[in-house]
Amino acid sequence: MTSSTKHPLFGFMPRRVTAKQVKGVIDGNENPFTRLPHSPQYLKILEARKKLPVFAQMEEFYEMFTKHQIIVLVGETGSGKTTQIPQFVVYSDMPQTKKKLIACTQPRRVAAMSVAKRVADEMDVTLGKQVGYSIRFEDMTEPGTTFLKYMTDGMLLREAMHDPDLERYSTIILDEAHERTLATDILMGLIKSLVKRRKDLKIIVMSATLDALKFQKYFTIDEPAPLFKVPGRTHPVEIFYTQEPEPDYVEAAIRTVLMIHRAEEPGDILLFLTGEEEIEDACRKIKGEADDLLANDPDTVGPLSCIPLYSSLPTQQQQRIFDPAPPPRVSDGPPGRKVIVSTNIAETSLTIDGIVYVVDPGFSKQKLYNPRIRVESLLVTPISKASAQQRAGRAGRTRPGKCFRLYTEKDFMKELEEQTHPEILRSNLANTVLELVKAGVKDLVRFDYVDAPAPETLMRALELLNFLAALDDDGNLTALGSKMSEFPLDPQMSKMLIASPEFSCSQEVLTVVAMLSVPNIWLRPNNQRKEADSAKQLLTVPDGDHLTLLNVFNEYQNNLHERNWAWNNYVSARALAQADNVRAQLLRVMERLEVDVVTKSYPDQTRHYIDIRKALVCGYFMQVAHKEGEKGSYLTVKDNQVVSLHPSCGLDTQPEWVLFNEFVLTTRPYIRTVTEIRPEWLLELSANYYDFNLFTDGETKRALQGVLRKQIKQTSKKRIAASSDMLQPQKKKARTGVS
DNA sequence: GAGCACTGC
């Protein structure tokens, strides 16, 4: 046969294909998408694909897919669903002929990238051509050519804001739906109403077993969505429970790790703990005890290496988890063992082969949102059954394993929740609500959520968006709100950016916002805390932490030629590079929206900083605190929460009025990333919120009323000169060297 | 005088 005769897909009827037809093409000589002969690599991979459980069910899949608009598909790890199902859909949808795409969403960027690469290889095409991926900062697709696109769920949600009918797609596959990310949850809601308008659009919701029924019920059109089941391919894991509850789970975990090391067969250990400090501490203790064992009993106990794993660890150190276990100390001595002590990152995001033992104390840190006081906090919380199951499964990836749960079987059965609460129930939804409104959802409260958030959470979001003037009093999107929704940011920050030209400081506000969008930039190595603190002191701007962030970024930019600048100044080069990237993206959005990107030169830096701080007030006027008494405690405006300045705060005095970026609840309530502001800015720039009629009586209200009275008295004087001179402490003038 | 669980746009 030659490729010039009959097309390999000749006779394929869209959405009527059979497994026999498809298998014929897959086994054929010619690639139907490139019209080239299949490569040797293709044939080699094909052998492996054919062994996947899902491959044997192709016929069954096509029967169900042809008949139904929505399918719920469950498959355990190793079933091959993420790589194979989208390919099956390609042969049925024939997207290459209809100029439509098939999307497969992933909660994480790395997954979208790596699966796309794998599938491109399986289909014998170049990544970025027929098969591509789309993630923030990177679009590896070719319009008109790409027909299978792996993407992050957040990316598809962004597209849905602009095209609520998702016209470009013929089938949408929501993978890892059981993880219930905010974006996947919102997409499910949007898609449920979309399938009524677009009868030609097919949906596959892929998930782990436990949630299937919930999704089937949720996607009931006339009857519940049918379930397609794919068996997994993992090894059995034996579960052990403690007889009694453990009073100290860290201590119990360390003891269990050492017990395994002494008594169990060779094989690596994975221990789950909750955070950086706990992990570093446990590693030190395990290492110490293991060294003692080795010294006392070198004939029966092998060496042990202990490796910490959490997200804020530099990439290079994260790679250590793939190092082999240490060799025996003497040849034919007892073999070495590796123990990885990890946060939840090893539960979903990172898979480590060779783990045979899992130690699960049953806790993780989880985000929680309290709408009453508008605070998101991190709390050590018991995990769910689903999560415990996922953790145990990590022991059975390469061979049969064991999982030691440091709680009783009774507690597992009775106390643990079935599922982790979905993110939508634990988050501040200001951003999400803006996205939904932009996507055309009219009634946020009656929107068909898989799990509906607390009404109070929605009210808080609507209230904020209304005060920011993103929504009018009837809840409709304003022109400003529409612009704000274009930024991948919290609404306060997009508001700041859009307001920044009024104060001639868009360049500066862009930097501040970018710096607020990346993880903590300050490094503080355990053994160099003093050095790190004094390095930070040198970069600090005493007027406020926001200005310090601006200063750090500018210094970083000015010293790009100096290779170790970041390291020498104890700031994270990775975070700064990320901020640079975010800044560039935000700048592109500004230009697209035709928001002026301006800056101006000032004779003196104090004036410059005043303008930037005024722009901050335009976004964050609801996050203001007023000093009460002399003990350094503050009261948040309107909510009247007693808070303190976070110890990381760089202010050199305790100003009467401050604006803060975050309210964090740890050992005490703190406000973090704090900048001094003037009360008259609040009255001038956010009169709606600071309307005395809407203000309950109290210290802060009285203080503001005092400010207003003083202002009225001074109207005859030259306003700007008078107020700025009066309010500038002498020493600041001295420091900037200008006056 | 604390501490960033983890993602994502």
XYZ file of C-alpha atoms (C1' of nucleotides) in Angstrom:
748
model
C 0.000 0.000 0.000
C 1.089 3.611 -0.440
C -0.004 6.676 1.405
C -1.291 8.279 -1.776
C -4.099 5.800 -2.144
C -6.634 5.415 0.621
C -6.531 7.566 3.774
C -6.128 5.391 6.866
C -9.250 6.930 8.352
C -11.289 6.374 5.207
C -14.769 5.259 6.162
C -14.587 6.584 9.740
C -17.927 8.121 10.709
C -17.499 10.748 13.408
C -18.770 9.378 16.703
C -19.774 6.145 15.071
C -16.392 4.454 14.983
C -15.829 0.983 16.306
C -12.925 -0.416 18.252
C -12.179 -2.718 15.331
C -11.743 0.185 12.945
C -9.533 2.055 15.390
C -7.371 -0.947 16.205
C -6.890 -1.456 12.485
C -5.471 2.054 12.129
C -3.345 1.820 15.278
C -1.833 -1.437 14.009
C -1.512 -0.103 10.458
C 1.640 1.091 8.782
C 0.681 4.667 8.200
C 0.169 7.427 10.736
C -3.247 8.884 9.884
C -2.312 12.335 11.171
C 1.052 12.813 9.496
C 0.637 10.292 6.665
C 4.104 9.023 7.466
C 5.040 5.421 8.204
C 5.058 4.595 11.913
C 8.447 4.885 13.594
C 10.139 2.012 15.457
C 9.580 3.975 18.668
C 5.847 4.037 17.974
C 5.749 0.268 17.640
C 7.702 -0.192 20.841
C 5.402 2.097 22.833
C 2.373 0.443 21.269
C 3.337 -2.863 22.843
C 3.292 -1.229 26.280
C -0.004 0.576 25.562
C -1.674 -2.677 24.674
C -0.917 -4.005 28.150
C -2.787 -1.164 29.873
C -6.101 -2.236 31.428
C -7.993 0.510 29.595
C -6.811 -0.693 26.199
C -8.743 -3.941 26.565
C -11.940 -1.928 27.065
C -11.852 0.109 23.886
C -14.968 -1.455 22.437
C -16.968 -0.973 25.588
C -15.761 2.639 25.706
C -16.889 3.470 22.191
C -20.314 1.981 22.833
C -20.838 4.195 25.848
C -19.225 7.291 24.339
C -21.350 7.048 21.196
C -24.546 6.765 23.197
C -24.061 9.372 25.938
C -23.212 13.020 26.176
C -21.583 12.731 29.609
C -19.603 9.845 31.039
C -18.088 9.450 34.475
C -14.967 7.344 34.247
C -13.152 5.899 37.226
C -9.737 4.384 37.080
C -7.088 3.817 39.685
C -3.458 4.733 39.133
C -1.816 2.698 36.447
C -4.994 2.203 34.417
C -3.709 4.409 31.612
C -6.833 6.553 31.497
C -5.055 9.898 31.231
C -3.015 8.898 28.184
C -5.405 6.532 26.386
C -8.926 7.923 26.767
C -8.158 11.236 25.013
C -6.654 9.265 22.110
C -9.752 7.088 21.888
C -11.807 10.262 21.705
C -9.639 11.575 18.862
C -10.628 8.658 16.634
C -14.282 9.165 17.431
C -14.511 12.966 17.264
C -12.230 13.285 14.232
C -11.270 16.786 15.416
C -8.715 17.142 12.629
C -11.541 17.257 10.103
C -13.937 19.447 12.093
C -11.475 22.070 13.255
C -12.444 21.447 16.842
C -10.280 20.399 19.731
C -10.323 17.859 22.477
C -9.277 19.256 25.842
C -8.026 17.244 28.773
C -7.589 19.237 31.982
C -5.101 18.566 34.775
C -4.841 20.252 38.175
C -1.083 20.710 37.806
C 1.184 22.228 35.179
C 3.815 19.501 35.262
C 1.191 16.847 34.659
C -0.230 18.704 31.660
C 3.251 19.028 30.176
C 4.497 15.531 30.812
C 1.323 13.741 29.734
C 1.176 15.777 26.525
C 4.762 14.781 25.770
C 4.001 11.140 26.412
C 0.885 11.146 24.232
C 2.663 12.953 21.394
C 5.209 10.127 21.442
C 2.484 7.510 21.546
C 0.806 9.067 18.520
C 4.097 9.527 16.706
C 3.641 13.268 16.296
C 5.704 16.275 17.362
C 4.749 17.837 20.689
C 3.140 21.195 19.987
C 1.724 20.090 16.635
C -1.223 17.671 16.673
C -0.827 17.125 20.401
C 0.084 20.050 22.635
C -0.388 21.617 26.001
C -1.378 24.967 27.363
C -0.376 26.237 30.782
C 0.201 29.670 32.229
C 3.283 31.275 30.635
C 3.522 28.540 28.022
C 1.321 27.717 25.071
C 2.633 24.657 23.266
C -0.085 24.419 20.664
C -0.383 25.383 17.034
C -3.738 26.889 16.067
C -5.281 24.926 13.242
C -3.004 21.939 13.791
C -3.400 20.974 17.438
C -6.466 18.847 18.045
C -5.603 17.238 21.363
C -4.706 19.711 24.091
C -3.720 18.957 27.647
C -4.135 21.998 29.842
C -4.433 23.113 33.441
C -7.984 23.414 34.742
C -7.371 27.085 35.506
C -6.468 27.704 31.890
C -9.742 26.225 30.611
C -11.619 28.292 33.182
C -9.949 31.442 31.799
C -11.121 30.433 28.320
C -14.641 29.850 29.610
C -14.733 33.457 30.837
C -14.317 34.687 27.273
C -16.223 31.953 25.502
C -18.867 30.549 27.847
C -19.923 28.031 25.181
C -16.376 26.719 24.778
C -17.077 26.612 21.039
C -13.610 25.433 20.110
C -14.040 22.056 21.763
C -15.854 18.914 20.687
C -15.059 16.961 23.855
C -13.845 18.121 27.240
C -12.221 15.673 29.602
C -11.901 16.752 33.231
C -9.167 14.564 34.670
C -8.438 14.106 38.401
C -11.870 15.494 39.199
C -11.743 13.815 42.609
C -9.105 16.345 43.648
C -11.879 18.935 43.557
C -9.701 21.924 42.814
C -11.500 25.244 42.749
C -11.106 25.478 38.969
C -12.385 21.948 38.277
C -15.405 22.528 40.526
C -16.305 25.747 38.757
C -15.800 24.118 35.359
C -18.155 21.303 36.331
C -20.815 23.853 37.215
C -20.378 25.808 33.988
C -20.312 22.647 31.904
C -23.449 21.260 33.468
C -25.434 24.187 32.136
C -23.446 24.282 28.902
C -24.318 20.739 27.817
C -27.950 21.803 27.546
C -27.038 24.479 25.017
C -24.446 22.451 23.161
C -25.795 19.023 22.413
C -22.759 18.245 20.261
C -20.345 18.703 23.176
C -19.270 15.574 25.007
C -17.918 15.456 28.526
C -15.863 12.853 30.327
C -15.316 13.317 34.056
C -12.433 11.151 35.197
C -11.974 10.440 38.888
C -10.927 8.017 41.583
C -13.462 5.439 42.659
C -14.876 6.938 45.828
C -16.416 10.017 44.203
C -17.932 8.396 41.129
C -21.470 8.218 42.444
C -21.491 11.859 43.448
C -20.431 12.957 39.953
C -22.885 10.556 38.305
C -25.730 12.066 40.290
C -24.572 15.611 39.711
C -24.459 15.056 35.957
C -27.991 13.787 35.691
C -29.580 14.924 32.448
C -32.475 12.529 32.143
C -30.770 9.816 34.078
C -27.508 9.761 36.033
C -24.400 9.818 33.869
C -23.220 6.280 33.127
C -20.130 4.950 34.835
C -17.175 3.533 32.975
C -14.846 1.550 35.185
C -11.216 0.774 34.507
C -9.262 -1.499 36.822
C -5.961 -0.246 38.162
C -2.637 -1.928 38.107
C -1.021 -1.644 41.496
C 0.301 -4.039 44.082
C -1.464 -4.944 47.309
C -0.639 -2.870 50.387
C -1.080 -4.348 53.838
C -2.496 -1.862 56.361
C -1.539 -1.765 60.042
C -3.205 0.331 62.725
C -2.082 1.223 66.222
C -3.919 -0.387 69.146
C -4.259 2.898 71.011
C -4.372 6.500 69.809
C -0.921 8.100 69.735
C -0.667 11.249 71.890
C 2.339 12.617 69.962
C 2.211 11.733 66.296
C 5.673 13.067 65.436
C 7.307 11.000 68.157
C 5.255 7.933 67.145
C 6.202 8.466 63.499
C 9.911 8.577 64.289
C 9.612 5.447 66.413
C 7.758 3.639 63.614
C 10.329 4.584 60.989
C 13.115 3.213 63.166
C 11.128 0.066 63.892
C 10.729 -0.536 60.150
C 14.393 0.107 59.637
C 15.370 -2.454 62.256
C 12.842 -5.156 61.575
C 11.501 -5.009 58.035
C 12.799 -6.217 54.692
C 14.753 -3.782 52.519
C 12.693 -1.079 50.820
C 12.324 2.677 51.102
C 10.043 4.488 53.553
C 7.744 7.464 52.989
C 6.624 9.384 56.080
C 3.928 12.042 55.839
C 4.188 15.071 58.136
C 2.529 18.481 57.952
C 5.096 21.208 57.355
C 8.630 22.395 56.875
C 9.602 22.841 60.506
C 8.127 19.528 61.606
C 9.871 17.756 58.742
C 13.310 19.252 59.339
C 13.001 18.477 63.026
C 11.951 14.866 62.423
C 14.773 14.372 59.915
C 17.340 15.500 62.462
C 15.954 13.125 65.080
C 15.666 10.147 62.730
C 19.182 10.687 61.472
C 20.531 10.891 65.027
C 18.792 7.736 66.192
C 19.677 5.804 63.048
C 23.346 6.726 63.437
C 23.244 5.435 67.005
C 21.686 2.157 65.843
C 24.323 1.783 63.179
C 27.103 2.426 65.666
C 25.747 -0.003 68.251
C 24.624 -2.782 65.960
C 26.456 -2.619 62.638
C 25.911 -6.311 61.873
C 22.124 -6.201 61.742
C 21.235 -2.579 60.918
C 22.191 -0.841 57.682
C 22.799 2.869 57.071
C 19.794 5.157 56.723
C 19.494 8.346 54.705
C 16.744 10.773 55.587
C 15.497 13.197 52.935
C 13.086 16.085 53.586
C 10.550 17.046 50.919
C 8.333 20.126 50.753
C 7.510 22.645 48.065
C 9.569 25.593 49.242
C 12.715 23.477 49.038
C 14.984 24.457 46.133
C 14.429 22.199 43.110
C 17.898 20.789 43.378
C 17.275 19.581 46.918
C 13.891 18.172 45.895
C 15.731 16.011 43.377
C 17.457 14.211 46.247
C 14.374 12.054 46.697
C 15.425 10.196 43.554
C 18.899 9.374 44.897
C 19.387 5.653 45.537
C 19.386 4.355 49.099
C 22.862 4.345 50.691
C 24.970 1.224 50.058
C 25.777 -1.207 52.877
C 28.554 0.058 55.092
C 30.683 -2.976 54.397
C 30.189 -5.286 51.424
C 27.677 -8.039 52.283
C 26.638 -6.015 55.357
C 22.974 -5.114 55.906
C 21.645 -2.980 53.005
C 21.026 0.740 53.361
C 17.614 2.345 53.323
C 16.150 5.677 52.312
C 13.399 7.469 54.196
C 11.597 10.424 52.686
C 9.833 12.764 55.081
C 7.299 14.735 53.104
C 4.284 17.020 53.173
C 1.221 16.246 51.112
C 3.260 17.069 48.043
C 4.088 13.332 47.839
C 0.392 12.450 48.023
C -0.550 13.858 44.629
C 2.093 15.994 42.943
C 5.188 13.838 43.122
C 5.437 10.103 42.724
C 8.462 8.313 44.039
C 9.130 4.806 42.817
C 10.575 2.199 45.108
C 8.533 3.114 48.179
C 7.568 -0.040 50.049
C 6.609 1.355 53.454
C 4.346 4.292 54.180
C 4.024 5.815 57.641
C 0.817 7.842 57.921
C 0.187 9.810 61.140
C -3.132 10.972 59.666
C -2.667 14.743 59.567
C -2.058 17.451 57.023
C -2.190 21.228 56.904
C -5.304 22.478 55.214
C -6.497 25.876 54.166
C -9.599 27.150 55.919
C -11.574 30.296 55.276
C -13.558 32.077 57.925
C -15.949 34.439 56.132
C -16.996 36.104 59.364
C -13.605 37.686 59.903
C -12.454 37.288 56.251
C -9.424 35.226 57.132
C -7.806 32.308 55.394
C -5.621 30.231 57.681
C -3.670 26.990 57.613
C -4.635 24.429 60.179
C -3.287 20.982 61.033
C -6.320 18.790 60.395
C -7.029 15.026 60.362
C -6.961 13.729 56.797
C -9.895 12.007 55.071
C -10.310 8.319 54.319
C -9.754 9.015 50.644
C -6.518 10.750 51.467
C -5.412 7.909 53.759
C -6.101 5.490 50.931
C -4.079 7.589 48.521
C -1.172 7.673 50.973
C -1.276 3.901 51.470
C -1.278 3.405 47.701
C 2.108 5.079 47.517
C 3.592 1.905 49.039
C 2.391 -0.349 46.233
C 3.698 1.237 43.085
C 6.543 -1.169 42.384
C 5.850 -4.175 44.601
C 3.589 -5.237 47.484
C 4.017 -2.883 50.425
C 2.950 -2.001 53.941
C 1.274 1.057 55.379
C 1.494 1.914 59.075
C -1.332 4.170 60.185
C -0.630 5.872 63.489
C -4.270 5.845 64.535
C -6.679 3.110 65.462
C -8.850 1.254 62.996
C -11.864 2.462 64.909
C -10.800 6.093 64.463
C -10.247 5.455 60.774
C -13.764 4.071 60.410
C -15.596 6.459 62.718
C -13.673 9.716 62.912
C -12.207 10.367 59.477
C -14.368 12.107 56.892
C -14.909 10.203 53.650
C -13.483 12.960 51.465
C -11.369 16.022 52.036
C -13.626 19.061 51.863
C -13.388 20.465 48.349
C -11.396 23.651 48.023
C -14.482 25.687 47.168
C -15.729 25.174 50.737
C -12.434 26.275 52.250
C -11.546 29.357 50.244
C -12.148 33.029 49.930
C -14.175 33.228 46.720
C -13.727 36.871 45.697
C -11.773 35.917 42.627
C -13.984 32.982 41.741
C -17.143 35.044 41.972
C -15.676 37.622 39.603
C -14.763 34.840 37.163
C -18.236 33.353 37.350
C -19.922 36.689 36.744
C -17.606 37.294 33.811
C -18.523 33.845 32.440
C -22.142 35.006 32.413
C -23.505 33.475 35.602
C -26.282 35.753 36.840
C -27.263 34.261 40.165
C -24.237 33.233 42.193
C -26.262 31.901 45.084
C -28.452 29.620 43.007
C -25.674 28.468 40.714
C -25.608 24.664 40.506
C -22.401 23.896 42.414
C -21.235 20.326 42.993
C -20.910 21.495 46.599
C -22.369 24.907 47.329
C -20.159 27.242 49.368
C -21.514 28.874 52.524
C -23.828 31.770 51.629
C -21.781 33.997 53.909
C -18.661 33.278 51.838
C -20.515 34.350 48.698
C -21.858 37.449 50.456
C -18.346 38.425 51.510
C -17.120 38.057 47.947
C -20.021 40.054 46.501
C -19.594 42.747 49.119
C -15.902 43.150 48.360
C -16.492 43.264 44.612
C -19.214 45.845 45.113
C -16.994 48.110 47.227
C -14.273 47.755 44.597
C -16.892 48.835 42.032
C -16.401 45.650 40.037
C -20.084 44.851 40.517
C -22.892 47.388 40.691
C -25.569 47.330 43.386
C -27.578 44.787 41.397
C -24.620 42.457 41.130
C -23.958 43.194 37.458
C -20.436 43.353 36.149
C -19.237 46.913 35.611
C -16.793 47.964 32.906
C -14.160 48.172 35.615
C -15.036 44.698 36.888
C -14.758 43.318 33.399
C -11.257 44.707 33.127
C -10.359 43.429 36.572
C -11.413 39.906 35.658
C -8.792 39.847 32.928
C -5.983 39.810 35.447
C -4.950 36.507 37.019
C -5.003 38.196 40.432
C -7.067 38.847 43.509
C -9.530 41.650 42.736
C -7.849 44.067 45.152
C -4.655 43.778 43.174
C -6.249 44.189 39.755
C -8.041 47.241 41.092
C -4.717 48.679 42.240
C -3.200 48.122 38.818
C -6.082 49.759 37.003
C -6.003 52.715 39.409
C -2.241 53.114 39.204
C -2.111 55.484 36.183
C -4.055 58.061 38.198
C -1.065 58.202 40.495
C 1.513 57.912 37.714
C 3.016 54.752 39.134
C 1.872 51.758 37.072
C 5.416 50.507 36.668
C 5.884 50.460 40.410
C 2.496 48.945 41.211
C 3.110 46.240 38.602
C 6.219 45.291 40.494
C 4.527 45.324 43.885
C 1.685 43.149 42.598
C 4.075 40.703 40.953
C 6.072 40.430 44.162
C 2.887 39.822 46.167
C 1.956 37.016 43.749
C 4.990 34.827 44.335
C 6.007 32.820 47.388
C 8.032 34.385 50.175
C 11.208 35.882 48.769
C 13.154 36.033 52.050
C 15.569 33.228 52.767
C 16.531 32.430 56.324
C 18.794 29.400 56.546
C 18.816 27.844 59.986
C 22.487 28.469 60.642
C 22.611 31.995 59.171
C 19.594 33.696 60.652
C 21.490 36.717 61.872
C 23.187 37.269 58.537
C 19.879 36.881 56.744
C 18.147 39.332 59.050
C 20.780 42.007 58.629
C 20.763 41.522 54.857
C 17.015 42.065 54.947
C 17.473 45.167 57.058
C 19.615 46.703 54.334
C 16.887 46.211 51.741
C 14.072 47.402 53.963
C 12.145 50.611 53.254
C 10.838 51.824 56.630
C 7.637 53.297 55.169
C 6.221 49.889 54.414
C 6.738 46.317 53.343
C 5.126 46.884 49.954
C 7.783 49.464 49.201
C 10.441 47.078 50.442
C 9.229 44.512 47.919
C 9.489 47.139 45.199
C 12.986 47.993 46.355
C 14.141 44.375 46.403
C 12.885 43.784 42.888
C 14.564 46.929 41.584
C 17.827 46.043 43.286
C 17.609 42.580 41.789
C 17.072 44.055 38.327
C 19.962 46.477 38.787
C 22.270 43.663 39.784
C 21.382 41.040 37.211
C 24.994 41.088 36.058
C 26.110 40.010 39.503
C 25.574 36.290 39.468
C 25.204 35.649 43.183
C 23.375 38.821 44.083
C 20.229 37.057 45.287
C 22.093 34.457 47.252
C 24.421 37.023 48.821
C 21.446 39.065 49.941
C 19.466 36.142 51.291
C 16.614 36.455 48.842
C 15.227 33.715 46.650
C 16.442 33.956 43.055
C 13.708 31.536 42.044
C 10.948 33.715 43.518
C 12.407 36.866 41.952
C 12.618 35.255 38.529
C 9.022 34.151 38.974
C 8.015 37.700 39.890
C 9.712 38.954 36.746
C 7.694 36.465 34.721
C 4.413 37.392 36.393
C 5.181 41.074 35.918
C 5.694 40.585 32.193
C 2.374 38.769 31.916
C 0.538 41.485 33.850
C 2.152 44.144 31.692
C 0.805 42.389 28.580
C -2.686 42.372 30.094
C -2.393 46.086 30.902
C -1.429 46.839 27.323
C -4.215 44.690 25.911
C -6.748 46.498 28.118
C -5.230 49.842 27.221
C -4.512 50.740 30.814
C -1.761 53.370 30.675
C 1.559 52.075 31.834
C 3.162 55.166 33.265
C 5.704 56.357 35.738
C 7.222 59.720 36.429
C 10.334 61.037 38.013
C 10.128 62.752 41.355
C 12.446 65.248 42.946
C 12.122 63.283 46.128
C 11.405 59.683 46.920
C 8.932 60.430 49.672
C 6.541 62.001 47.150
C 7.040 59.013 44.910
C 6.194 56.604 47.704
C 3.083 58.610 48.583
C 1.678 58.029 45.113
C 2.381 54.317 45.272
C 0.774 54.051 48.684
C -2.302 55.878 47.422
C -2.625 53.315 44.647
C -2.417 50.570 47.285
C -5.301 52.194 49.126
C -7.454 51.993 45.977
C -7.352 48.202 46.199
C -6.864 47.453 49.860
C -8.940 50.077 51.659
C -10.832 47.275 53.381
C -7.634 45.888 54.861
C -6.674 48.708 57.142
C -5.879 48.692 60.834
C -5.700 51.474 63.394
C -3.308 51.516 66.335
C -4.953 51.176 69.725
C -3.048 52.178 72.838
C 0.720 52.050 73.148
C 1.299 48.304 73.282
C 1.484 47.911 69.541
C -1.850 46.281 69.076
C -4.040 47.237 66.150
C -7.726 47.018 65.467
C -8.878 46.161 61.968
C -11.254 48.689 60.532
C -14.934 47.680 60.744
C -14.244 44.019 61.677
C -12.595 45.177 64.923
C -10.199 42.258 65.132
C -7.278 42.768 67.490
C -4.100 42.101 65.539
C -0.340 42.655 65.840
C 2.272 43.508 63.278
C 3.905 40.304 62.074
C 7.513 39.987 63.279
C 8.686 39.965 59.666
C 7.326 43.488 59.274
C 9.937 46.096 58.407
C 8.234 49.258 59.694
C 10.554 51.175 61.996
C 7.761 52.744 64.013
C 4.227 51.775 64.832
C 2.245 54.145 62.644
C -1.287 55.038 63.599
C -2.805 53.812 60.326
C -1.585 50.833 58.310
C -2.733 48.892 55.286
C -2.021 45.168 55.220
C -1.892 42.497 52.571
C -2.723 39.491 54.719
C -4.341 38.625 58.002
C -2.736 35.412 59.238
C -3.865 33.368 62.156
C -0.976 31.429 63.685
C 0.015 31.550 67.335
C -1.733 34.936 67.409
C -3.592 37.043 64.872
C -1.039 38.918 62.784
C -1.138 41.295 59.858
C 1.619 40.665 57.360
C 3.111 42.844 54.615
C 2.149 46.151 56.123
C 2.519 49.742 54.906
C 1.867 53.035 56.633
C -0.950 55.100 55.173
C -2.656 58.402 55.980
C -6.258 58.399 57.051
C -7.192 61.231 54.706
C -6.411 58.943 51.765
C -9.097 56.566 52.979
C -11.671 59.334 53.050
C -10.521 60.665 49.708
C -10.071 57.435 47.727
C -12.705 55.110 49.170
C -15.488 57.334 50.378
C -18.041 54.598 49.773
C -16.500 52.263 52.257
C -15.631 54.986 54.742
C -19.109 56.434 54.750
C -19.777 57.242 58.407
C -23.365 56.146 58.043
C -22.186 52.598 57.359
C -19.720 52.573 60.197
C -20.391 51.181 63.654
C -19.233 53.455 66.443
C -15.831 52.826 67.929
C -12.269 54.050 68.213
C -11.515 53.859 64.502
C -14.636 55.748 63.540
C -13.898 58.478 66.064
C -10.329 58.744 64.830
C -11.483 59.116 61.237
C -14.100 61.674 62.173
C -11.354 63.634 63.884
C -9.333 63.561 60.688
C -12.286 64.837 58.731
C -12.878 67.730 61.122
C -9.241 68.743 60.903
C -9.440 68.628 57.118
C -12.409 70.926 57.062
C -10.616 73.424 59.289
C -7.620 73.437 57.004
C -9.418 73.892 53.726
C -8.328 77.483 53.559
C -4.669 76.536 53.664
C -2.777 75.042 50.809
C -3.863 71.477 51.193
C -1.177 69.293 49.748
C 1.823 71.150 51.020
C 0.392 71.486 54.482
C -0.655 67.908 54.982
C 2.388 66.238 53.528
C 4.869 68.354 55.444
C 3.016 67.985 58.657
C 2.868 64.242 58.434
C 6.408 63.450 57.501
C 8.565 62.390 60.398
C 11.849 64.256 60.422
C 14.092 61.238 60.323
C 12.598 59.963 57.063
C 13.577 63.164 55.358
C 17.056 62.771 56.698
C 17.299 59.234 55.432
C 16.212 59.911 51.876
C 18.533 62.842 51.823
C 15.993 65.149 50.216
C 13.706 67.668 51.736
C 9.683 37.557 67.669
C 7.019 34.166 63.439
C 7.239 30.423 59.977
C 4.749 28.898 53.182
C 0.178 22.557 53.200
C -0.511 22.292 48.017
C -2.164 24.032 43.418
C -3.678 27.478 39.621
C -4.633 31.959 36.322
